[in-house]
Coordinates of N, CA and C in Angstrom, one line a residue:
X1 N 0.8 -1.2 0.0 CA 0.0 0.0 0.0 C 0.9 1.3 0.0
X2 N 1.9 1.2 0.8 CA 2.8 2.4 0.8 C 3.5 2.6 -0.6
X3 N 3.8 1.5 -1.3 CA 4.4 1.7 -2.6 C 3.4 2.3 -3.6
X4 N 2.1 1.8 -3.4 CA 1.1 2.4 -4.3 C 0.9 3.9 -4.1
X5 N 0.8 4.3 -2.9 CA 0.7 5.7 -2.6 C 1.9 6.5 -3.1
X6 N 3.0 6.0 -3.0 CA 4.2 6.7 -3.5 C 4.2 6.8 -5.0
X7 N 3.8 5.8 -5.7 CA 3.7 5.9 -7.1 C 2.6 6.8 -7.6
X8 N 1.5 6.8 -6.8 CA 0.4 7.7 -7.2 C 0.8 9.2 -6.9
X9 N 1.5 9.4 -5.8 CA 2.0 10.7 -5.5 C 2.9 11.3 -6.6
X10 N 3.8 10.4 -7.1 CA 4.8 10.8 -8.0 C 4.2 11.0 -9.4
X11 N 3.3 10.1 -9.8 CA 2.8 10.1 -11.2 C 1.4 10.6 -11.4
X12 N 0.6 10.7 -10.4 CA -0.8 11.2 -10.6 C -1.3 11.8 -9.3
X13 N -0.6 12.8 -8.8 CA -0.9 13.5 -7.5 C -2.3 14.2 -7.6
X14 N -2.8 14.5 -8.8 CA -4.1 15.2 -8.9 C -5.2 14.3 -8.4
X15 N -5.1 12.9 -8.6 CA -6.1 12.0 -8.2 C -6.2 11.9 -6.7
X16 N -5.2 12.3 -6.0 CA -5.2 12.4 -4.5 C -6.0 13.6 -4.0
X17 N -5.8 14.7 -4.7 CA -6.4 16.0 -4.4 C -7.9 15.9 -4.6
X18 N -8.3 15.2 -5.7 CA -9.8 15.2 -6.0 C -10.0 13.9 -6.8
X19 N -11.0 13.1 -6.4 CA -11.4 11.9 -7.0 C -12.8 11.6 -6.7
X20 N -13.5 10.6 -7.5 CA -14.9 10.4 -7.3 C -15.2 9.8 -5.9
X21 N -14.3 9.1 -5.2 CA -14.6 8.6 -3.9 C -14.6 9.7 -2.9
X22 N -13.6 10.6 -3.0 CA -13.5 11.8 -2.1 C -14.8 12.7 -2.3
X23 N -15.3 12.8 -3.5 CA -16.4 13.7 -3.7 C -17.7 13.1 -3.0
X24 N -17.7 11.8 -2.8 CA -18.9 11.2 -2.2 C -18.8 11.0 -0.7
X25 N -17.7 10.7 -0.2 CA -17.5 10.5 1.2 C -16.8 11.6 2.0
X26 N -16.0 12.5 1.2 CA -15.4 13.6 1.8 C -14.0 13.4 2.3
X27 N -13.4 12.3 2.0 CA -12.0 12.0 2.4 C -11.4 11.0 1.5
X28 N -10.1 10.8 1.6 CA -9.4 9.7 0.8 C -9.3 8.4 1.5
X29 N -10.0 7.4 1.0 CA -9.9 6.1 1.5 C -8.4 5.6 1.2
X30 N -7.9 4.6 2.1 CA -6.6 4.1 1.9 C -6.4 3.5 0.5
X31 N -7.5 3.0 -0.1 CA -7.4 2.3 -1.4 C -7.2 3.3 -2.6
X32 N -7.4 4.6 -2.3 CA -7.3 5.6 -3.4 C -5.9 5.5 -4.0
X33 N -4.9 5.1 -3.1 CA -3.6 5.1 -3.6 C -3.3 4.1 -4.7
X34 N -4.2 3.1 -4.9 CA -3.9 2.2 -6.0 C -5.0 2.2 -7.1
X35 N -5.8 3.3 -7.1 CA -6.9 3.4 -8.1 C -6.5 3.8 -9.5
X36 N -5.2 4.3 -9.6 CA -4.8 4.8 -10.9 C -3.4 4.2 -11.3
X37 N -3.1 4.2 -12.6 CA -1.8 3.7 -13.1 C -0.8 4.8 -12.7
X38 N 0.5 4.4 -12.5 CA 1.0 3.0 -12.5 C 0.8 2.2 -11.3
X39 N 0.3 2.8 -10.2 CA 0.2 2.1 -8.9 C -0.7 0.9 -9.1
X40 N -1.8 1.0 -9.9 CA -2.7 -0.1 -10.1 C -2.0 -1.3 -10.7
X41 N -1.1 -1.0 -11.6 CA -0.4 -2.1 -12.3 C 0.6 -2.9 -11.4
X42 N 1.0 -2.2 -10.3 CA 1.9 -2.9 -9.3 C 1.1 -3.6 -8.2
X43 N 0.0 -2.9 -7.8 CA -0.8 -3.5 -6.7 C -1.6 -4.7 -7.1
X44 N -2.2 -4.7 -8.3 CA -3.1 -5.7 -8.8 C -2.4 -7.1 -8.7
X45 N -1.2 -7.3 -9.3 CA -0.6 -8.6 -9.2 C -0.3 -9.1 -7.7
X46 N 0.1 -8.1 -6.9 CA 0.3 -8.5 -5.5 C -1.0 -8.9 -4.8
X47 N -2.1 -8.2 -5.2 CA -3.4 -8.5 -4.6 C -3.8 -9.9 -5.0
X48 N -3.5 -10.3 -6.2 CA -3.8 -11.7 -6.7 C -3.2 -12.7 -5.8
X49 N -1.9 -12.5 -5.4 CA -1.2 -13.4 -4.5 C -2.0 -13.4 -3.1
X50 N -2.4 -12.3 -2.6 CA -3.2 -12.3 -1.4 C -4.5 -13.1 -1.5
X51 N -5.1 -13.0 -2.6 CA -6.4 -13.8 -2.9 C -6.0 -15.3 -2.8
X52 N -5.0 -15.7 -3.5 CA -4.6 -17.1 -3.5 C -4.2 -17.6 -2.1
X53 N -3.5 -16.8 -1.3 CA -3.2 -17.2 0.0 C -4.4 -17.3 0.9
X54 N -5.3 -16.4 0.7 CA -6.6 -16.5 1.5 C -7.4 -17.7 1.1
X55 N -7.5 -18.0 -0.2 CA -8.2 -19.2 -0.6 C -7.6 -20.5 0.0
X56 N -6.2 -20.6 0.0 CA -5.6 -21.7 0.6 C -5.8 -21.8 2.1
X57 N -5.8 -20.7 2.8 CA -6.1 -20.7 4.2 C -7.5 -21.2 4.4
X58 N -8.5 -20.8 3.6 CA -9.9 -21.2 3.8 C -10.0 -22.7 3.5
X59 N -9.3 -23.2 2.6 CA -9.3 -24.7 2.3 C -8.7 -25.5 3.4
X60 N -7.6 -25.1 4.0 CA -7.0 -25.8 5.1 C -7.9 -25.7 6.3
X61 N -8.5 -24.5 6.5 CA -9.4 -24.4 7.7 C -10.6 -25.3 7.6
X62 N -11.1 -25.5 6.4 CA -12.2 -26.5 6.3 C -11.7 -27.9 6.5
X63 N -10.6 -28.2 5.9 CA -10.1 -29.6 6.1 C -9.9 -29.9 7.6
X64 N -9.4 -28.9 8.4 CA -9.3 -29.1 9.8 C -10.6 -29.3 10.4
X65 N -11.6 -28.6 10.0 CA -13.0 -28.8 10.6 C -13.5 -30.2 10.2
X66 N -13.3 -30.6 9.0 CA -13.8 -31.9 8.6 C -13.1 -33.1 9.3
X67 N -11.8 -32.8 9.7 CA -11.1 -33.9 10.4 C -11.3 -33.9 11.9
X68 N -11.9 -32.9 12.4 CA -12.1 -32.7 13.8 C -13.4 -33.5 14.2
X69 N -13.2 -34.6 15.0 CA -14.4 -35.4 15.4 C -15.2 -34.7 16.5
X70 N -14.7 -33.7 17.1 CA -15.4 -33.1 18.2 C -16.4 -32.0 17.8
X71 N -16.5 -31.6 16.6 CA -17.4 -30.6 16.2 C -18.6 -31.3 15.5
X72 N -19.7 -30.6 15.5 CA -21.0 -31.2 15.0 C -21.0 -31.0 13.5
X73 N -22.0 -31.7 12.9 CA -22.2 -31.6 11.4 C -22.6 -30.2 11.1
X74 N -23.4 -29.6 11.9 CA -23.8 -28.2 11.7 C -22.6 -27.3 11.6
X75 N -21.7 -27.5 12.6 CA -20.5 -26.6 12.6 C -19.7 -26.8 11.3
X76 N -19.5 -28.0 10.9 CA -18.8 -28.3 9.7 C -19.4 -27.6 8.5
X77 N -20.8 -27.7 8.4 CA -21.5 -27.1 7.2 C -21.3 -25.6 7.3
X78 N -21.4 -25.0 8.5 CA -21.3 -23.6 8.6 C -19.9 -23.1 8.2
X79 N -18.9 -23.8 8.6 CA -17.5 -23.5 8.2 C -17.4 -23.6 6.7
X80 N -17.9 -24.6 6.1 CA -17.8 -24.8 4.7 C -18.5 -23.6 4.0
X81 N -19.7 -23.3 4.3 CA -20.4 -22.2 3.7 C -19.7 -20.9 3.8
X82 N -19.3 -20.6 5.1 CA -18.6 -19.3 5.3 C -17.3 -19.2 4.6
X83 N -16.5 -20.3 4.6 CA -15.2 -20.3 3.9 C -15.4 -20.1 2.4
X84 N -16.4 -20.8 1.8 CA -16.6 -20.7 0.4 C -17.0 -19.2 0.1
X85 N -17.9 -18.7 0.9 CA -18.4 -17.3 0.6 C -17.2 -16.3 0.7
X86 N -16.3 -16.5 1.7 CA -15.1 -15.7 1.9 C -14.2 -15.8 0.7
X87 N -14.0 -17.0 0.2 CA -13.1 -17.2 -1.0 C -13.7 -16.5 -2.2
X88 N -15.0 -16.7 -2.4 CA -15.7 -16.0 -3.6 C -15.6 -14.5 -3.4
X89 N -15.8 -14.0 -2.2 CA -15.8 -12.6 -1.9 C -14.4 -12.0 -2.2
X90 N -13.3 -12.7 -1.8 CA -12.0 -12.2 -2.1 C -11.7 -12.2 -3.6
X91 N -12.2 -13.2 -4.3 CA -12.1 -13.3 -5.7 C -12.8 -12.1 -6.4
X92 N -14.0 -11.8 -6.0 CA -14.8 -10.8 -6.6 C -14.2 -9.4 -6.3
X93 N -13.5 -9.3 -5.2 CA -12.9 -8.0 -4.8 C -11.8 -7.5 -5.8
X94 N -11.3 -8.4 -6.6 CA -10.3 -8.0 -7.6 C -10.9 -7.0 -8.6
X95 N -12.2 -6.9 -8.6 CA -12.9 -5.9 -9.5 C -12.6 -4.5 -9.1
X96 N -12.0 -4.3 -7.9 CA -11.6 -2.9 -7.6 C -10.5 -2.4 -8.5
X97 N -9.8 -3.3 -9.1 CA -8.8 -2.9 -10.1 C -9.3 -2.9 -11.5
X98 N -10.5 -3.5 -11.7 CA -11.1 -3.6 -13.1 C -12.1 -2.4 -13.3
X99 N -12.9 -2.1 -12.3 CA -13.9 -1.0 -12.4 C -13.2 0.3 -12.0
X100 N -13.0 1.1 -13.0 CA -12.4 2.4 -12.7 C -13.3 3.3 -11.9
X101 N -12.9 3.8 -10.8 CA -13.8 4.7 -9.9 C -14.3 5.9 -10.7
X102 N -13.5 6.4 -11.7 CA -14.0 7.5 -12.5 C -15.2 7.2 -13.4
X103 N -15.2 5.9 -13.8 CA -16.3 5.5 -14.7 C -17.5 4.8 -13.9
X104 N -17.1 4.0 -12.9 CA -18.2 3.4 -12.1 C -17.8 3.4 -10.6
X105 N -17.9 4.5 -10.0 CA -17.6 4.6 -8.6 C -18.4 3.6 -7.7
X106 N -19.7 3.5 -8.1 CA -20.6 2.6 -7.3 C -20.1 1.1 -7.4
X107 N -19.8 0.7 -8.6 CA -19.4 -0.7 -8.8 C -18.0 -0.9 -8.1
X108 N -17.1 0.0 -8.2 CA -15.8 0.0 -7.6 C -15.9 -0.2 -6.1
X109 N -16.8 0.6 -5.5 CA -16.9 0.6 -4.1 C -17.7 -0.7 -3.6
X110 N -18.6 -1.1 -4.4 CA -19.4 -2.3 -4.0 C -18.5 -3.5 -4.0
X111 N -17.5 -3.6 -4.9 CA -16.5 -4.7 -4.9 C -15.7 -4.7 -3.7
X112 N -15.5 -3.6 -3.1 CA -14.8 -3.5 -1.8 C -15.7 -3.8 -0.6
X113 N -16.8 -3.2 -0.6 CA -17.7 -3.3 0.6 C -18.2 -4.7 0.8
X114 N -18.4 -5.5 -0.2 CA -18.9 -6.8 0.0 C -17.8 -7.7 0.7
X115 N -16.5 -7.3 0.5 CA -15.5 -7.9 1.2 C -15.5 -7.6 2.7
X116 N -16.0 -6.4 3.1 CA -16.1 -6.1 4.5 C -17.1 -7.0 5.2
X117 N -18.2 -7.3 4.4 CA -19.3 -8.1 5.0 C -18.9 -9.6 5.1
X118 N -18.5 -10.2 4.0 CA -18.2 -11.6 4.0 C -16.8 -11.9 4.7
X119 N -15.9 -10.9 4.8 CA -14.7 -11.1 5.5 C -15.0 -11.3 7.0
X120 N -15.9 -10.5 7.5 CA -16.3 -10.6 8.9 C -17.0 -11.9 9.2
X121 N -17.9 -12.3 8.3 CA -18.7 -13.5 8.5 C -17.7 -14.7 8.6
X122 N -16.7 -14.8 7.7 CA -15.7 -15.9 7.7 C -14.9 -15.8 9.0
X123 N -14.6 -14.6 9.5 CA -13.8 -14.5 10.7 C -14.6 -15.0 11.9
X124 N -15.9 -14.6 11.9 CA -16.7 -15.0 13.0 C -16.9 -16.6 13.1
X125 N -16.9 -17.2 11.9 CA -17.0 -18.7 11.8 C -15.9 -19.4 12.6
X126 N -14.7 -18.7 12.7 CA -13.6 -19.3 13.5 C -14.0 -19.5 14.9
X127 N -14.8 -18.6 15.5 CA -15.3 -18.7 16.8 C -16.4 -19.8 17.0
X128 N -17.1 -20.0 15.9 CA -18.1 -21.1 15.9 C -17.4 -22.4 15.9
X129 N -16.4 -22.5 15.1 CA -15.6 -23.8 14.9 C -14.8 -24.2 16.2
X130 N -14.1 -23.2 16.8 CA -13.2 -23.5 17.9 C -13.9 -23.6 19.2
X131 N -13.4 -24.5 20.0 CA -13.9 -24.6 21.4 C -13.5 -23.4 22.2
X132 N -14.3 -23.0 23.2 CA -14.0 -21.7 23.9 C -12.6 -21.8 24.6
X133 N -12.1 -23.0 24.9 CA -10.8 -23.2 25.6 C -9.7 -22.6 24.7
X134 N -9.9 -22.5 23.4 CA -8.9 -22.0 22.5 C -9.1 -20.6 22.1
X135 N -10.0 -19.9 22.7 CA -10.2 -18.5 22.5 C -9.2 -17.7 23.2
X136 N -8.7 -16.7 22.6 CA -7.7 -15.8 23.2 C -8.4 -14.8 24.1
X137 N -7.8 -14.4 25.2 CA -8.4 -13.5 26.1 C -8.7 -12.2 25.4
X138 N -9.9 -11.7 25.5 CA -10.4 -10.5 24.9 C -10.9 -10.7 23.5
X139 N -10.8 -12.0 23.0 CA -11.2 -12.2 21.6 C -12.7 -12.0 21.3
X140 N -13.6 -12.4 22.3 CA -15.0 -12.1 22.2 C -15.3 -10.6 22.1
X141 N -14.6 -9.9 22.9 CA -14.8 -8.4 22.9 C -14.4 -7.8 21.5
X142 N -13.2 -8.4 21.0 CA -12.7 -7.9 19.7 C -13.7 -8.3 18.6
X143 N -14.3 -9.5 18.7 CA -15.3 -9.9 17.7 C -16.4 -9.0 17.6
X144 N -16.9 -8.6 18.8 CA -18.0 -7.6 18.8 C -17.6 -6.3 18.3
X145 N -16.5 -5.8 18.7 CA -16.0 -4.5 18.2 C -15.8 -4.5 16.6
X146 N -15.2 -5.6 16.2 CA -15.0 -5.8 14.7 C -16.3 -5.8 14.0
X147 N -17.3 -6.4 14.5 CA -18.7 -6.4 13.9 C -19.3 -5.0 13.9
X148 N -19.2 -4.3 15.0 CA -19.8 -3.0 15.0 C -19.0 -2.0 14.0
X149 N -17.7 -2.1 14.0 CA -16.9 -1.3 13.1 C -17.3 -1.6 11.6
X150 N -17.4 -2.9 11.3 CA -17.7 -3.3 9.9 C -19.1 -2.8 9.5
X151 N -20.1 -2.9 10.4 CA -21.4 -2.4 10.2 C -21.4 -0.9 10.0
X152 N -20.7 -0.2 10.9 CA -20.7 1.2 10.8 C -20.1 1.7 9.5
X153 N -18.9 1.2 9.2 CA -18.2 1.6 7.9 C -19.1 1.3 6.7
X154 N -19.6 0.1 6.6 CA -20.4 -0.3 5.5 C -21.6 0.5 5.3
X155 N -22.3 0.7 6.4 CA -23.6 1.5 6.4 C -23.3 2.9 6.0
X156 N -22.3 3.5 6.6 CA -22.0 4.9 6.2 C -21.7 5.1 4.7
X157 N -20.8 4.2 4.2 CA -20.4 4.3 2.8 C -21.6 4.1 1.9
X158 N -22.5 3.2 2.2 CA -23.7 3.0 1.4 C -24.6 4.2 1.4
X159 N -24.8 4.8 2.6 CA -25.7 6.0 2.7 C -25.1 7.1 1.9
X160 N -23.8 7.3 2.0 CA -23.2 8.4 1.3 C -23.2 8.3 -0.2
X161 N -23.1 7.1 -0.7 CA -23.1 6.8 -2.2 C -24.5 6.9 -2.7
X162 N -25.5 6.4 -1.9 CA -26.9 6.5 -2.4 C -27.4 7.9 -2.4
X163 N -27.1 8.7 -1.4 CA -27.6 10.1 -1.3 C -26.8 11.1 -2.0
X164 N -25.7 10.7 -2.7 CA -24.9 11.7 -3.4 C -25.6 12.3 -4.6
X165 N -25.5 13.6 -4.8 CA -26.1 14.3 -5.9 C -25.0 14.6 -6.9
X166 N -24.8 13.9 -8.0 CA -23.8 14.2 -9.0 C -23.9 15.5 -9.7
X167 N -25.2 16.0 -9.9 CA -25.4 17.2 -10.6 C -24.9 18.4 -9.8
X168 N -25.1 18.4 -8.4 CA -24.8 19.5 -7.6 C -23.5 19.2 -6.8
X169 N -23.1 18.0 -6.7 CA -21.9 17.6 -5.9 C -22.2 17.6 -4.4
X170 N -23.5 17.5 -4.1 CA -23.9 17.5 -2.7 C -23.7 16.1 -2.1
X171 N -23.0 16.0 -1.0 CA -22.8 14.8 -0.3 C -24.0 14.4 0.6
X172 N -24.0 13.2 1.1 CA -25.0 12.7 2.0 C -25.0 13.3 3.4
X173 N -25.9 12.9 4.3 CA -26.0 13.5 5.6 C -25.0 13.1 6.6
X174 N -24.1 12.1 6.4 CA -23.2 11.7 7.4 C -21.9 12.5 7.3
X175 N -21.4 13.1 8.4 CA -20.2 13.8 8.3 C -19.0 12.9 7.8
X176 N -18.1 13.5 7.1 CA -17.0 12.7 6.5 C -16.2 12.0 7.6
X177 N -16.0 12.6 8.7 CA -15.1 12.1 9.8 C -15.7 10.8 10.4
X178 N -17.1 10.7 10.4 CA -17.7 9.5 10.9 C -17.4 8.3 10.1
X179 N -17.6 8.5 8.7 CA -17.2 7.4 7.8 C -15.7 7.1 7.9
X180 N -14.9 8.1 8.0 CA -13.5 7.9 8.0 C -13.0 7.2 9.2
X181 N -13.6 7.5 10.4 CA -13.3 6.7 11.6 C -13.6 5.2 11.4
X182 N -14.8 4.9 10.9 CA -15.2 3.5 10.6 C -14.3 2.9 9.7
X183 N -13.9 3.6 8.6 CA -13.0 3.1 7.6 C -11.6 2.7 8.2
X184 N -11.0 3.7 8.9 CA -9.7 3.4 9.4 C -9.7 2.4 10.5
X185 N -10.8 2.4 11.3 CA -10.9 1.4 12.4 C -11.0 0.0 11.8
X186 N -11.7 -0.1 10.6 CA -11.8 -1.4 10.0 C -10.5 -1.9 9.6
X187 N -9.7 -1.1 9.0 CA -8.3 -1.5 8.6 C -7.5 -1.9 9.8
X188 N -7.7 -1.2 10.9 CA -7.0 -1.5 12.1 C -7.4 -2.9 12.6
X189 N -8.7 -3.2 12.6 CA -9.2 -4.5 13.0 C -8.7 -5.6 12.1
X190 N -8.5 -5.2 10.8 CA -8.0 -6.2 9.9 C -6.6 -6.6 10.3
X191 N -5.8 -5.6 10.8 CA -4.5 -6.0 11.2 C -4.4 -6.7 12.5
X192 N -5.4 -6.5 13.4 CA -5.4 -7.1 14.7 C -6.1 -8.5 14.7
X193 N -6.8 -8.8 13.7 CA -7.6 -10.0 13.8 C -6.8 -11.3 13.9
X194 N -5.6 -11.3 13.4 CA -4.7 -12.5 13.5 C -4.4 -12.8 14.9
X195 N -4.2 -11.8 15.7 CA -3.8 -12.0 17.1 C -5.0 -12.6 17.9
X196 N -6.2 -12.1 17.6 CA -7.4 -12.5 18.4 C -8.1 -13.7 17.8
X197 N -7.6 -14.2 16.7 CA -8.2 -15.4 16.1 C -8.0 -16.6 17.0
X198 N -9.0 -17.5 17.2 CA -8.9 -18.6 18.1 C -7.7 -19.5 17.7
X199 N -7.0 -20.0 18.7 CA -5.9 -20.9 18.4 C -6.4 -22.3 18.1
X200 N -5.9 -22.9 17.0 CA -6.4 -24.2 16.5 C -5.6 -25.3 17.2
X201 N -6.3 -26.3 17.8 CA -5.6 -27.4 18.4 C -4.9 -28.3 17.3
X202 N -3.9 -29.0 17.8 CA -3.3 -30.0 16.8 C -4.2 -31.1 16.5
X203 N -4.1 -31.6 15.3 CA -4.8 -32.8 14.9 C -3.9 -33.9 14.4
X204 N -4.0 -35.1 15.0 CA -3.2 -36.2 14.7 C -3.9 -37.2 13.7
X205 N -3.2 -37.5 12.6 CA -3.7 -38.5 11.8 C -3.1 -39.9 12.2
X206 N -4.0 -40.8 12.5 CA -3.5 -42.1 13.1 C -3.5 -43.2 12.1
X207 N -2.5 -44.1 12.2 CA -2.4 -45.3 11.3 C -2.2 -46.5 12.2
X208 N -2.8 -47.6 11.9 CA -2.6 -48.9 12.6 C -2.1 -49.9 11.7
X209 N -1.0 -50.5 11.9 CA -0.4 -51.6 11.1 C -1.0 -52.9 11.5
X210 N -1.7 -53.6 10.7 CA -2.3 -54.9 11.0 C -2.6 -55.7 9.7
X211 N -2.8 -57.0 9.9 CA -3.1 -57.8 8.7 C -4.6 -57.6 8.3
X212 N -4.9 -58.1 7.1 CA -6.3 -57.9 6.6 C -7.3 -58.7 7.5
X213 N -6.9 -59.8 8.0 CA -7.8 -60.6 8.8 C -8.1 -59.9 10.1
X214 N -7.2 -59.1 10.7 CA -7.4 -58.5 12.0 C -8.0 -57.1 11.8
X215 N -8.2 -56.6 10.6 CA -8.6 -55.2 10.5 C -10.1 -55.0 10.9
X216 N -10.3 -54.0 11.7 CA -11.6 -53.5 12.0 C -11.6 -52.0 11.9
X217 N -12.7 -51.4 11.4 CA -12.8 -50.0 11.3 C -12.9 -49.3 12.6
X218 N -11.9 -48.5 13.0 CA -12.1 -47.8 14.3 C -13.1 -46.7 14.3
X219 N -13.7 -46.4 15.4 CA -14.6 -45.2 15.5 C -13.8 -44.0 15.6
X220 N -14.4 -42.8 15.4 CA -13.7 -41.5 15.4 C -13.2 -41.3 16.8
X221 N -13.9 -41.7 17.9 CA -13.5 -41.5 19.2 C -12.2 -42.3 19.5
X222 N -12.1 -43.6 19.0 CA -10.9 -44.4 19.2 C -9.7 -43.8 18.4
X223 N -10.0 -43.3 17.2 CA -8.9 -42.8 16.4 C -8.3 -41.5 17.0
X224 N -9.2 -40.8 17.7 CA -8.7 -39.5 18.3 C -7.8 -39.8 19.5
X225 N -7.8 -41.0 20.0 CA -7.1 -41.3 21.2 C -5.8 -42.1 20.9
X226 N -5.5 -42.3 19.7 CA -4.3 -43.1 19.3 C -3.4 -42.4 18.4
X227 N -2.1 -42.5 18.7 CA -1.1 -41.9 17.9 C -0.1 -42.9 17.5
X228 N 0.4 -42.9 16.3 CA 1.4 -43.8 15.8 C 2.8 -43.3 16.1
X229 N 3.6 -44.1 16.7 CA 5.0 -43.7 16.9 C 5.9 -44.7 16.3
X230 N 6.8 -44.3 15.5 CA 7.8 -45.2 14.9 C 9.2 -44.9 15.5
X231 N 9.8 -45.9 16.1 CA 11.1 -45.6 16.7 C 12.2 -45.6 15.5
X232 N 13.2 -44.8 15.6 CA 14.3 -44.8 14.6 C 14.9 -46.1 14.5
X233 N 15.2 -46.5 13.2 CA 15.9 -47.8 12.9 C 15.1 -49.0 13.5
X234 N 13.8 -48.9 13.6 CA 13.0 -50.0 14.2 C 11.8 -50.1 13.4
X235 N 11.4 -51.3 12.9 CA 10.3 -51.5 12.1 C 9.0 -51.7 13.0
X236 N 9.2 -51.8 14.3 CA 8.0 -52.0 15.1 C 7.2 -50.7 15.2
X237 N 5.9 -50.9 15.3 CA 5.0 -49.7 15.4 C 4.3 -49.9 16.7
X238 N 4.3 -48.9 17.6 CA 3.5 -49.1 18.8 C 2.5 -47.9 18.9
X239 N 1.5 -48.2 19.7 CA 0.4 -47.2 19.9 C 0.5 -46.6 21.3
X240 N 0.3 -45.3 21.3 CA 0.4 -44.7 22.7 C -0.9 -43.8 22.8
X241 N -1.4 -43.6 24.0 CA -2.5 -42.8 24.2 C -2.1 -41.3 24.2
X242 N -2.9 -40.4 23.7 CA -2.5 -39.0 23.7 C -3.6 -38.2 24.4

């Protein structure tokens, strides 16, 4: 983001002084720095990497939920739905680089605001998935604050865009600093969410070496209590309780 702002300042400083987003909400959103070339050409490929990393995280998170015998079928389905929605949302958000804010400020902003909504839903699903023993101190309070900030920022932005009068340049009823506070607090929550995310317990995949005649399908409860340990330079396999 810093690189994008530097490039925009050097090559298109006029877009910082006045742009369609500033006209509607009264201030410069952090994303204004990568709305024009050449900053857009640098930020877009990096953003694609972020999308891929997020999609991989959501995939691994669902696999963890599917392998965890202690959560219910409802929890697994909820994690699946929320993670899929988050992955699609991040993919759709690439449209902020496709829809030029000068030509379609509403579409450009909508591509970003939907990420605010679905990003929070996916984050909240982590609390539904994890046992309360793995919640970080203060995480429930942060979850509530994050939700309020997301709702505040999203609502203010929608109101300002809907009530903007392009003929007269008249902005909506919400003071610019109210929307700006919600905006910058949301980015702050985005940076803090990693610390407050519930800690995931370790999952052990168990194997039992036996002949075909002696094989029986273990239950999930039995498999969760068995760990395979192979001693170095030893072909013997022993089972220990964990």
